Coordinates of C-alpha atoms and ligand atoms in Angstrom, one line a residue:
M1 CA 0.0 0.0 0.0
S2 CA 1.4 3.4 -0.8
I3 CA 1.2 6.0 1.9
S4 CA 1.8 9.8 1.9
P5 CA 5.1 11.2 3.2
L6 CA 3.2 12.8 6.0
Q7 CA 1.5 9.5 7.0
K8 CA 4.9 7.8 7.0
A9 CA 6.5 10.5 9.2
R10 CA 3.5 10.6 11.4
A11 CA 3.5 6.9 12.0
A12 CA 6.6 7.4 14.1
Y13 CA 5.0 10.0 16.4
A14 CA 4.9 8.7 20.0
P15 CA 1.7 10.1 21.6
K16 CA 2.1 11.5 25.1
L17 CA 0.5 9.8 28.1
P18 CA -0.6 11.0 31.5
P19 CA 2.0 10.2 34.2
A20 CA -0.3 7.6 35.8
L21 CA -0.1 5.5 32.6
A22 CA 3.6 6.1 31.7
G23 CA 4.7 2.9 33.4
G24 CA 1.9 0.7 31.9
A25 CA -1.8 0.2 32.4
N26 CA -1.4 -1.6 35.7
V27 CA -2.3 1.4 37.9
K28 CA -3.0 2.2 41.5
V29 CA -6.7 3.0 41.8
N30 CA -8.0 5.8 44.0
E31 CA -11.8 5.7 44.7
G32 CA -13.8 8.8 45.3
V33 CA -17.2 8.9 47.1
P34 CA -20.2 7.2 45.6
T35 CA -21.8 9.2 42.8
T36 CA -25.4 9.9 41.7
A37 CA -26.9 11.2 38.4
V38 CA -27.2 14.7 37.0
A39 CA -31.0 14.6 37.4
D40 CA -33.8 12.1 37.9
V41 CA -31.6 10.3 40.4
E42 CA -34.2 7.8 41.7
K43 CA -35.3 6.8 38.1
I44 CA -31.7 6.3 37.1
R45 CA -30.9 4.3 40.2
A46 CA -34.0 2.1 39.5
I47 CA -32.8 1.4 35.9
F48 CA -29.1 0.8 36.7
K49 CA -29.6 -1.3 39.8
T50 CA -26.1 -2.8 39.8
T51 CA -23.9 -0.1 38.2
F52 CA -25.5 3.0 39.8
G53 CA -23.5 4.9 42.4
S54 CA -20.0 3.7 41.5
P55 CA -17.2 6.1 42.6
V56 CA -15.2 8.4 40.4
L57 CA -11.7 6.8 39.9
T58 CA -8.3 8.5 39.6
F59 CA -5.2 6.5 38.7
E60 CA -1.7 6.7 39.9
A61 CA 1.3 4.9 38.5
G62 CA 2.4 1.6 40.0
G63 CA -0.4 -0.9 40.4
S64 CA 0.3 -4.3 41.8
A65 CA -2.6 -6.4 40.5
A66 CA -1.5 -9.6 38.8
A67 CA -2.9 -9.5 35.3
K68 CA -4.1 -12.8 33.9
A69 CA -4.4 -13.0 30.1
I70 CA -7.7 -11.6 28.7
N71 CA -9.4 -11.0 25.4
V72 CA -11.0 -7.7 24.7
G73 CA -13.4 -6.4 22.0
V74 CA -13.5 -2.9 20.6
I75 CA -16.3 -1.1 18.6
L76 CA -16.3 2.2 16.8
S77 CA -19.8 3.7 16.9
G78 CA -21.4 6.6 15.0
G79 CA -19.8 9.3 12.9
Q80 CA -16.1 9.4 12.2
A81 CA -13.9 11.6 14.4
P82 CA -10.2 12.1 14.1
G83 CA -8.2 10.0 16.5
G84 CA -10.3 6.8 16.7
H85 CA -7.4 4.7 15.5
N86 CA -5.3 6.1 18.3
V87 CA -7.9 5.1 20.9
I88 CA -7.6 1.6 19.5
A89 CA -3.8 1.8 19.4
G90 CA -3.7 3.1 23.0
L91 CA -6.0 0.3 24.1
Y92 CA -3.9 -2.3 22.3
D93 CA -0.6 -1.1 23.8
G94 CA -2.3 -0.7 27.3
L95 CA -3.6 -4.3 27.1
K96 CA -0.2 -5.6 26.1
S97 CA 1.4 -3.7 29.0
L98 CA -0.9 -5.6 31.3
N99 CA -0.1 -9.0 29.8
K100 CA 1.8 -9.6 26.5
T101 CA -0.6 -12.4 25.6
N102 CA -3.8 -10.3 25.8
K103 CA -5.8 -10.2 22.6
L104 CA -7.8 -7.4 21.0
Y105 CA -10.7 -8.1 18.6
G106 CA -12.2 -5.3 16.5
F107 CA -15.9 -5.7 15.8
L108 CA -16.5 -4.6 12.2
K109 CA -18.8 -1.8 10.9
G110 CA -19.8 -0.6 14.4
P111 CA -22.2 -2.2 16.9
D112 CA -23.6 -4.4 14.0
G113 CA -20.3 -6.3 14.0
L114 CA -21.0 -7.3 17.6
V115 CA -24.5 -8.4 17.0
K116 CA -23.7 -10.2 13.7
D117 CA -20.4 -11.7 15.0
E118 CA -18.2 -10.0 12.4
Y119 CA -14.8 -9.2 13.8
M120 CA -11.1 -9.4 13.2
E121 CA -8.2 -9.9 15.5
L122 CA -6.0 -6.8 15.7
T123 CA -2.3 -7.5 15.3
D124 CA 0.9 -5.4 15.6
A125 CA 0.9 -5.0 11.9
I126 CA -2.7 -3.7 11.7
I127 CA -2.2 -1.3 14.7
D128 CA 1.1 0.0 13.4
A129 CA -0.3 0.8 10.0
H130 CA -3.0 2.9 11.6
R131 CA -1.1 4.8 14.3
N132 CA -1.8 8.6 14.2
T133 CA -4.0 8.3 11.2
G134 CA -7.5 9.7 10.7
G135 CA -10.6 7.7 9.8
F136 CA -12.3 4.7 11.2
D137 CA -11.4 2.4 8.3
M138 CA -9.3 0.1 10.5
I139 CA -12.5 -1.7 11.6
G140 CA -15.3 0.6 10.3
S141 CA -18.2 2.2 12.2
G142 CA -21.9 2.2 12.0
R143 CA -25.0 3.8 13.6
T144 CA -26.9 0.7 14.8
K145 CA -28.1 1.3 18.3
L146 CA -27.3 -1.4 20.9
E147 CA -30.4 -1.3 23.0
T148 CA -32.5 -4.4 23.0
D149 CA -32.2 -7.5 25.1
E150 CA -31.9 -9.6 21.9
Q151 CA -28.9 -7.6 20.9
F152 CA -27.4 -7.8 24.4
E153 CA -27.8 -11.6 24.3
A154 CA -26.2 -11.8 20.9
A155 CA -23.3 -9.7 22.3
R156 CA -22.9 -12.1 25.2
R157 CA -22.9 -15.1 22.9
H158 CA -20.4 -13.6 20.5
C159 CA -18.1 -12.4 23.3
E160 CA -18.2 -15.7 25.1
A161 CA -17.3 -17.5 21.9
L162 CA -14.2 -15.4 21.5
G163 CA -13.4 -15.5 25.3
I164 CA -13.9 -11.8 25.5
S165 CA -14.2 -10.5 29.0
A166 CA -14.3 -6.8 28.3
L167 CA -15.7 -4.5 25.6
V168 CA -14.7 -1.0 24.8
I169 CA -17.3 1.1 23.0
I170 CA -16.0 4.3 21.3
G171 CA -18.9 6.6 20.6
G172 CA -21.0 9.7 21.4
D173 CA -23.6 10.3 24.0
D174 CA -26.1 7.7 22.7
S175 CA -23.4 5.0 22.2
N176 CA -22.1 5.6 25.7
T177 CA -25.6 5.5 27.1
N178 CA -26.0 2.1 25.4
A179 CA -22.6 1.0 26.6
C180 CA -23.9 1.7 30.1
M181 CA -27.1 -0.3 29.5
L182 CA -25.0 -3.2 28.2
A183 CA -22.8 -3.0 31.3
E184 CA -25.9 -3.1 33.5
Y185 CA -27.3 -6.0 31.6
F186 CA -24.1 -8.0 31.9
K187 CA -23.6 -7.2 35.6
S188 CA -27.2 -7.8 36.6
H189 CA -27.2 -11.2 34.8
S190 CA -23.9 -12.1 36.4
I191 CA -22.2 -12.2 32.9
P192 CA -18.5 -11.5 33.5
I193 CA -18.0 -9.0 30.7
Q194 CA -16.9 -5.5 31.5
V195 CA -18.0 -2.6 29.4
I196 CA -16.0 0.7 29.1
G197 CA -16.9 3.8 27.0
C198 CA -14.7 6.4 25.3
P199 CA -16.0 9.9 24.5
K200 CA -16.0 10.5 20.7
T201 CA -17.7 13.0 18.4
I202 CA -16.5 16.0 16.4
D203 CA -19.7 17.8 17.6
G204 CA -18.1 18.4 21.0
D205 CA -21.4 17.8 22.8
L206 CA -20.3 14.9 25.0
K207 CA -18.6 16.8 27.8
N208 CA -19.2 17.7 31.4
E209 CA -17.2 18.4 34.6
W210 CA -15.4 15.1 34.2
I211 CA -15.1 14.7 30.5
E212 CA -13.4 17.9 29.2
T213 CA -14.0 17.3 25.6
S214 CA -14.9 14.6 23.1
F215 CA -12.1 13.5 20.9
G216 CA -12.0 14.7 17.3
F217 CA -13.5 18.1 18.1
D218 CA -10.1 19.7 18.2
T219 CA -8.9 18.3 14.8
A220 CA -12.2 18.9 13.0
C221 CA -12.4 22.5 14.1
R222 CA -8.9 23.1 13.0
V223 CA -9.6 21.7 9.6
Y224 CA -12.7 23.9 9.2
S225 CA -10.9 26.9 10.7
E226 CA -8.1 26.6 8.2
L227 CA -10.7 26.6 5.3
I228 CA -12.7 29.5 6.8
G229 CA -9.5 31.4 7.2
N230 CA -8.6 30.8 3.6
I231 CA -12.0 31.9 2.5
G232 CA -11.8 35.0 4.6
R233 CA -8.6 35.9 2.9
D234 CA -10.1 35.3 -0.5
A235 CA -13.1 37.4 0.5
N236 CA -10.8 40.2 1.6
S237 CA -8.7 39.9 -1.6
A238 CA -11.5 39.9 -4.1
K239 CA -13.9 42.0 -2.0
K240 CA -16.9 40.9 -4.0
Y241 CA -18.5 37.9 -2.2
W242 CA -20.3 37.2 1.0
H243 CA -19.5 33.6 2.0
F244 CA -22.2 31.6 3.9
I245 CA -20.6 28.6 5.5
K246 CA -22.6 25.9 7.1
L247 CA -20.6 23.9 9.7
M248 CA -21.3 20.4 10.8
G249 CA -22.7 19.7 14.3
R250 CA -26.0 17.9 14.2
S251 CA -27.4 19.7 17.2
A252 CA -25.1 21.8 19.4
S253 CA -23.2 24.8 17.9
H254 CA -19.8 24.1 19.6
I255 CA -18.1 23.7 16.2
A256 CA -19.4 27.0 14.9
L257 CA -18.5 28.7 18.1
E258 CA -14.9 27.3 18.2
C259 CA -14.4 28.1 14.5
A260 CA -15.6 31.7 15.1
L261 CA -13.2 32.0 18.0
Q262 CA -10.4 30.8 15.8
T263 CA -11.2 32.8 12.7
Q264 CA -13.2 35.9 13.8
P265 CA -15.8 36.0 11.0
N266 CA -18.2 38.8 10.5
I267 CA -21.2 36.7 11.6
A268 CA -21.5 33.5 13.5
I269 CA -25.0 32.2 14.4
I270 CA -25.2 30.2 17.6
S271 CA -28.3 28.0 17.6
E272 CA -28.6 27.9 21.4
E273 CA -28.9 31.7 21.5
V274 CA -31.5 31.6 18.7
A275 CA -33.6 29.2 20.9
E276 CA -33.0 31.2 24.1
K277 CA -34.1 34.4 22.5
K278 CA -36.9 32.6 20.6
M279 CA -35.8 34.3 17.4
T280 CA -37.8 33.9 14.2
L281 CA -36.1 33.1 10.9
G282 CA -37.1 36.6 9.9
Q283 CA -35.2 38.1 12.8
I284 CA -32.1 36.1 11.9
V285 CA -32.3 37.3 8.3
D286 CA -32.8 40.9 9.5
E287 CA -29.7 40.7 11.7
I288 CA -27.6 39.3 8.9
A289 CA -28.9 41.9 6.4
A290 CA -28.1 44.7 8.9
V291 CA -24.5 43.6 9.1
V292 CA -24.2 43.3 5.3
A293 CA -25.7 46.8 4.9
A294 CA -23.4 48.3 7.5
R295 CA -20.3 46.8 5.9
S296 CA -21.5 47.8 2.5
A297 CA -22.0 51.4 3.7
A298 CA -18.3 51.3 4.8
G299 CA -17.3 50.1 1.4
M300 CA -17.0 46.4 2.2
N301 CA -19.4 44.4 0.0
F302 CA -17.9 41.1 1.3
G303 CA -18.0 39.0 4.4
V304 CA -18.0 35.6 6.1
A305 CA -21.0 34.2 7.9
L306 CA -20.9 30.9 9.9
I307 CA -24.1 28.9 10.2
P308 CA -24.4 25.8 12.5
E309 CA -25.8 22.7 10.9
G310 CA -28.4 22.3 13.6
L311 CA -29.8 25.9 13.4
I312 CA -33.1 25.1 11.8
E313 CA -34.3 22.9 14.6
F314 CA -33.5 25.6 17.2
V315 CA -35.7 28.3 15.5
P316 CA -39.0 27.8 17.5
E317 CA -41.3 28.5 14.6
I318 CA -39.4 26.1 12.2
K319 CA -39.4 23.4 14.9
V320 CA -43.2 23.6 15.0
L321 CA -43.4 23.7 11.2
I322 CA -41.2 20.6 10.9
S323 CA -43.2 18.7 13.4
E324 CA -46.5 19.7 11.7
L325 CA -45.1 18.7 8.3
N326 CA -44.0 15.3 9.7
D327 CA -47.5 14.6 11.1
L328 CA -49.3 15.9 8.0
L329 CA -47.2 14.0 5.5
A330 CA -47.3 10.8 7.5
A331 CA -51.0 11.0 8.0
N332 CA -51.5 11.4 4.2
A333 CA -48.6 9.3 3.1
E334 CA -50.3 7.4 0.3
K335 CA -51.9 10.4 -1.2
V336 CA -48.8 12.6 -0.9
D337 CA -46.5 9.9 -2.3
A338 CA -48.6 9.9 -5.5
M339 CA -48.3 13.7 -6.0
E340 CA -45.9 15.6 -8.2
K341 CA -43.1 17.3 -6.2
A342 CA -44.6 20.8 -6.6
D343 CA -48.1 19.6 -5.6
K344 CA -46.8 18.4 -2.3
V345 CA -45.8 22.0 -1.5
K346 CA -49.3 23.2 -2.4
F347 CA -50.8 20.5 -0.3
A348 CA -48.6 21.5 2.7
L349 CA -49.5 25.2 2.3
A350 CA -53.2 24.4 2.2
N351 CA -53.2 22.0 5.2
L352 CA -50.7 23.3 7.7
T353 CA -52.0 25.5 10.6
K354 CA -52.3 29.2 9.7
E355 CA -49.1 30.1 11.6
S356 CA -47.0 27.3 10.1
A357 CA -48.3 27.9 6.6
A358 CA -47.2 31.6 7.0
V359 CA -43.7 30.5 8.0
F360 CA -43.6 27.9 5.2
A361 CA -44.6 30.6 2.7
T362 CA -41.6 32.8 3.6
L363 CA -39.1 30.0 2.8
P364 CA -37.4 29.9 -0.6
A365 CA -39.0 27.6 -3.1
G366 CA -36.1 25.2 -3.2
I367 CA -36.3 24.7 0.6
Q368 CA -40.1 24.2 0.5
M369 CA -39.5 21.4 -2.1
Q370 CA -36.8 19.9 0.1
L371 CA -39.0 19.9 3.2
C372 CA -41.8 18.1 1.4
N373 CA -39.7 15.7 -0.6
D374 CA -36.4 14.7 1.2
R375 CA -37.8 12.5 3.9
D376 CA -36.3 9.6 5.8
P377 CA -37.7 6.0 5.9
H378 CA -40.0 7.1 8.8
G379 CA -41.4 9.9 6.7
N380 CA -39.7 12.6 8.7
V381 CA -38.0 15.7 7.2
Q382 CA -34.3 15.1 6.8
V383 CA -33.2 18.2 8.6
S384 CA -29.5 17.6 8.1
L385 CA -30.1 17.7 4.3
I386 CA -31.6 21.2 4.4
E387 CA -29.3 23.7 2.8
T388 CA -29.6 26.3 5.5
E389 CA -26.6 28.2 4.1
K390 CA -28.4 28.6 0.8
M391 CA -31.7 29.4 2.4
L392 CA -30.2 32.2 4.5
A393 CA -28.2 33.6 1.6
E394 CA -31.4 33.7 -0.5
M395 CA -33.5 35.2 2.2
V396 CA -30.9 37.9 3.0
A397 CA -30.8 38.7 -0.7
T398 CA -34.6 39.2 -0.8
K399 CA -34.4 41.3 2.4
L400 CA -31.7 43.5 0.9
K401 CA -33.7 44.0 -2.3
A402 CA -36.5 45.4 -0.2
M403 CA -34.1 47.5 1.8
K404 CA -32.7 48.9 -1.5
A405 CA -36.2 49.8 -2.6
E406 CA -36.5 51.8 0.7
G407 CA -33.2 53.4 0.1
K408 CA -31.7 51.6 3.1
F409 CA -29.1 49.6 1.1
N410 CA -27.1 50.8 -1.7
G411 CA -24.5 48.1 -2.2
K412 CA -23.9 44.8 -4.0
F413 CA -24.6 41.4 -2.5
S414 CA -23.2 38.4 -4.2
T415 CA -22.9 35.1 -2.3
Q416 CA -21.0 31.9 -2.3
V417 CA -22.2 29.0 -0.1
H418 CA -20.2 26.2 1.5
F419 CA -20.8 23.2 3.8
F420 CA -17.8 22.0 5.8
G421 CA -18.4 18.7 7.5
Y422 CA -17.1 15.5 6.1
E423 CA -13.8 17.0 5.2
G424 CA -12.9 17.4 8.9
R425 CA -14.1 14.0 10.3
C426 CA -11.2 11.9 9.1
A427 CA -8.2 14.3 9.1
A428 CA -5.0 13.0 10.6
P429 CA -5.4 13.8 14.3
S430 CA -3.7 17.0 15.7
N431 CA -1.1 16.4 18.4
Y432 CA -3.9 17.2 20.9
D433 CA -6.2 14.5 19.5
A434 CA -3.4 12.0 18.9
D435 CA -2.2 12.3 22.5
Y436 CA -5.7 12.5 24.0
C437 CA -7.1 9.6 22.0
Y438 CA -4.1 7.4 22.7
S439 CA -4.4 8.2 26.4
L440 CA -8.1 7.5 26.4
G441 CA -7.5 4.1 24.9
Y442 CA -4.6 3.2 27.1
N443 CA -6.7 4.4 30.1
A444 CA -9.5 2.2 29.0
A445 CA -7.1 -0.8 29.3
A446 CA -6.3 0.5 32.9
L447 CA -10.0 0.5 33.7
I448 CA -10.3 -3.1 32.4
G449 CA -7.2 -4.1 34.4
A450 CA -8.8 -2.6 37.5
G451 CA -11.9 -4.8 36.9
R452 CA -14.4 -1.9 36.4
T453 CA -17.5 -1.8 34.3
G454 CA -20.0 0.9 33.3
Y455 CA -17.2 3.6 33.3
M456 CA -16.2 6.1 30.7
S457 CA -12.5 6.6 30.2
S458 CA -11.5 10.0 31.4
V459 CA -8.3 12.1 30.9
R460 CA -8.5 15.5 32.3
N461 CA -6.4 18.7 32.8
T462 CA -5.6 18.6 29.1
T463 CA -5.0 22.3 28.7
K464 CA -1.8 21.6 30.6
P465 CA 1.2 19.5 29.3
A466 CA 0.5 15.8 29.3
S467 CA 2.8 15.4 32.3
E468 CA 0.0 17.0 34.3
W469 CA -2.9 15.1 32.8
I470 CA -5.2 13.2 35.2
A471 CA -6.3 9.7 34.2
G472 CA -9.2 7.8 35.7
G473 CA -12.8 6.6 35.2
I474 CA -16.2 8.2 35.5
P475 CA -19.3 6.1 36.1
I476 CA -21.5 6.7 33.1
T477 CA -24.7 6.7 35.2
M478 CA -23.3 9.9 36.8
M479 CA -23.8 11.8 33.5
M480 CA -27.4 10.6 33.0
N481 CA -30.9 12.0 33.2
I482 CA -34.3 11.0 31.9
E483 CA -35.4 12.5 28.6
R484 CA -38.5 12.0 26.4
R485 CA -37.4 10.2 23.2
H486 CA -40.0 9.0 20.6
G487 CA -42.7 9.1 23.2
H488 CA -40.9 7.2 25.9
D489 CA -38.9 8.2 29.0
K490 CA -35.3 7.1 28.5
P491 CA -32.1 7.3 30.5
V492 CA -29.6 9.2 28.4
I493 CA -26.3 11.0 28.9
R494 CA -27.2 14.7 29.0
K495 CA -26.1 16.4 25.8
A496 CA -23.9 19.4 26.3
L497 CA -25.2 22.4 24.3
V498 CA -23.4 25.7 24.1
E499 CA -23.9 27.4 27.5
L500 CA -24.9 31.0 26.9
D501 CA -23.5 32.0 30.4
G502 CA -20.2 30.0 29.7
K503 CA -16.9 31.7 29.0
P504 CA -16.5 30.7 25.3
F505 CA -19.9 32.2 24.3
A506 CA -19.4 35.3 26.6
F507 CA -16.0 36.0 24.9
F508 CA -17.5 35.6 21.4
A509 CA -20.5 37.8 22.3
S510 CA -18.1 40.5 23.6
K511 CA -16.2 40.5 20.3
R512 CA -18.8 39.9 17.6
G513 CA -19.8 43.5 17.2
E514 CA -16.2 44.4 16.4
W515 CA -15.8 41.4 14.1
A516 CA -19.0 42.3 12.2
K517 CA -17.8 45.9 11.5
E518 CA -14.2 45.3 10.9
T519 CA -12.3 42.8 8.8
A520 CA -10.6 41.1 11.6
Y521 CA -10.1 37.7 10.1
V522 CA -7.6 35.4 11.6
Y523 CA -5.9 32.8 9.4
P524 CA -5.1 29.7 11.4
G525 CA -3.5 27.8 8.5
P526 CA -3.3 24.0 8.3
I527 CA -2.7 21.8 11.3
Q528 CA 1.0 21.6 12.1
Y529 CA 2.3 18.2 13.2
F530 CA 6.0 19.0 13.4
G531 CA 7.7 22.2 14.5
P532 CA 7.6 24.5 17.5
S533 CA 5.2 23.6 20.3
E534 CA 3.3 26.9 20.0
V535 CA 2.0 25.9 16.6
C536 CA 1.8 22.1 17.1
D537 CA 0.5 21.6 20.6
L538 CA -2.6 23.8 20.6
V539 CA -5.7 23.4 22.6
T540 CA -9.1 24.6 21.4
K541 CA -10.1 28.1 22.4
T542 CA -13.3 26.6 23.8
L543 CA -11.4 24.4 26.2
M544 CA -8.9 27.1 27.1
L545 CA -11.7 29.6 27.9
E546 CA -13.7 26.9 29.8
Q547 CA -10.8 26.0 32.0
S548 CA -9.6 29.6 32.6
K549 CA -10.2 30.7 36.2
Ligands
FBP1 P1 -21.6 11.5 15.9 O1 -22.4 12.2 16.9 O2 -22.0 10.1 15.7 O3 -20.1 11.6 16.2 O4 -21.7 12.1 14.5 C1 -21.7 13.5 14.3 C2 -21.9 13.9 12.9 O5 -20.6 14.1 12.2 C3 -22.7 15.2 12.9 O6 -21.9 16.3 13.0 C4 -23.4 15.1 11.6 O7 -24.7 15.8 11.6 C5 -23.7 13.7 11.4 O8 -22.6 13.0 12.1 C6 -23.6 13.2 10.0 O9 -24.0 11.8 9.9 P2 -23.7 10.9 8.7 O10 -22.3 10.5 8.7 O11 -24.6 9.7 9.0 O12 -24.1 11.6 7.5

């Protein structure tokens, strides 16, 4: 196989580890006090009868437990995030440090591999070929949810057949919730298989007091910020385009916020603020148009606007509209399916409530078509396919036309639209992610060695050098609450949205007025893997601000 010069050089990079793990994964375990849950304590306790209340663990170097040989399984779950391969490499090395004969099996294509018994044994050659690389292609990933007793039983059978006594599930909030359900199932049925989770997602929404960040967020934001910086420079060179850039992040706006902090665009919308202020789409459009007009009056008919992928679902009136459309089209599925595309739009306009029909009517024709035609197998609107960046660009153009007619805008408004998402998910991990991921995996081996289950691997204090990182384990039940999902109360890890009273947003809010008026773009450039520490060993602005006292 031919590999790039960078991949070759990068393969030799030795990720840093917290001091507790520097001598191997056989660690001394310090137990904190018993824990509870973030909310709905009694309900969580009742569901997780045997795993609830475990203590927070911190590790120190120098454990003395005798490590018998074990087999371990690992699964990548959900969307790709840079550094997944390093979690597996860290886990592999950590297991080998416990006992050279330990084996690691990778279940293929995500949780499906566990349920369908598709796996491969991971060897030195496979691991070495994937060290410090992006992607999940070593074993693949998938979005199957592990949640039924039948799946748990299949997991038991397939683990037992391979002699697996511990599973590591690398995933986001839902996957870790399911890891915890599986841990509870095994423990409550006296099945001796441990389950450990690792926090993954570029979206950055799996974090709390104990889990500082999900891996992949750092690298993905750096890739997007490089591109945004390049676009900003192009905009400032040609001075003729407004660039509307949608950024991935299914729900929370952490990516948009971090990229704004890194690049200082003229506009960055934060969905959580839109929801908090109950903003209408019209108000968002008005605000953007006001910035465009003000810059134009100052001779700058160009700019950069960042739009989070999840925005549309945070606009209260659009949320209602989508839910009505889902119900309306599902209730009339047969009739609607037989209609021409454009007739579906007419049907929606005629049958939505007055309020939603009015909102629907304000949307550009292309978006109306998308809302009525691009539907998932359950008949629901595929929100992630909606081209919000195009929609806003068109709506702002319409608004500016009206302003021109009133003499309130006298400039030019030409747009370019972009969507940055997939290009960031498989980038070679930054030093931060390479180190953090390797440590998370190695630490998962330490949790296994310590005989724990239902824990998430935790590496903290990561704004400091790795020599000060703190390794340990956090009971997953501690991060849970009950939420209503598809009409049922479910225990889930609470998703971390952008906190409007948090330091990252406060800093952004204090600067955005200036960034709107001026051209204050910052050009972060590409991720640096080699060179001076001040360009190679960066930490996200979000984390730096969150951790600042
Ligand atoms: P995870 O939460 O599984 O990490 O995935 C996040 C994400 O990258 C979102 O940002 C995006 O909305 C979604 O996955 C895209 O999913 P898909 O790969 O199925 O198109």
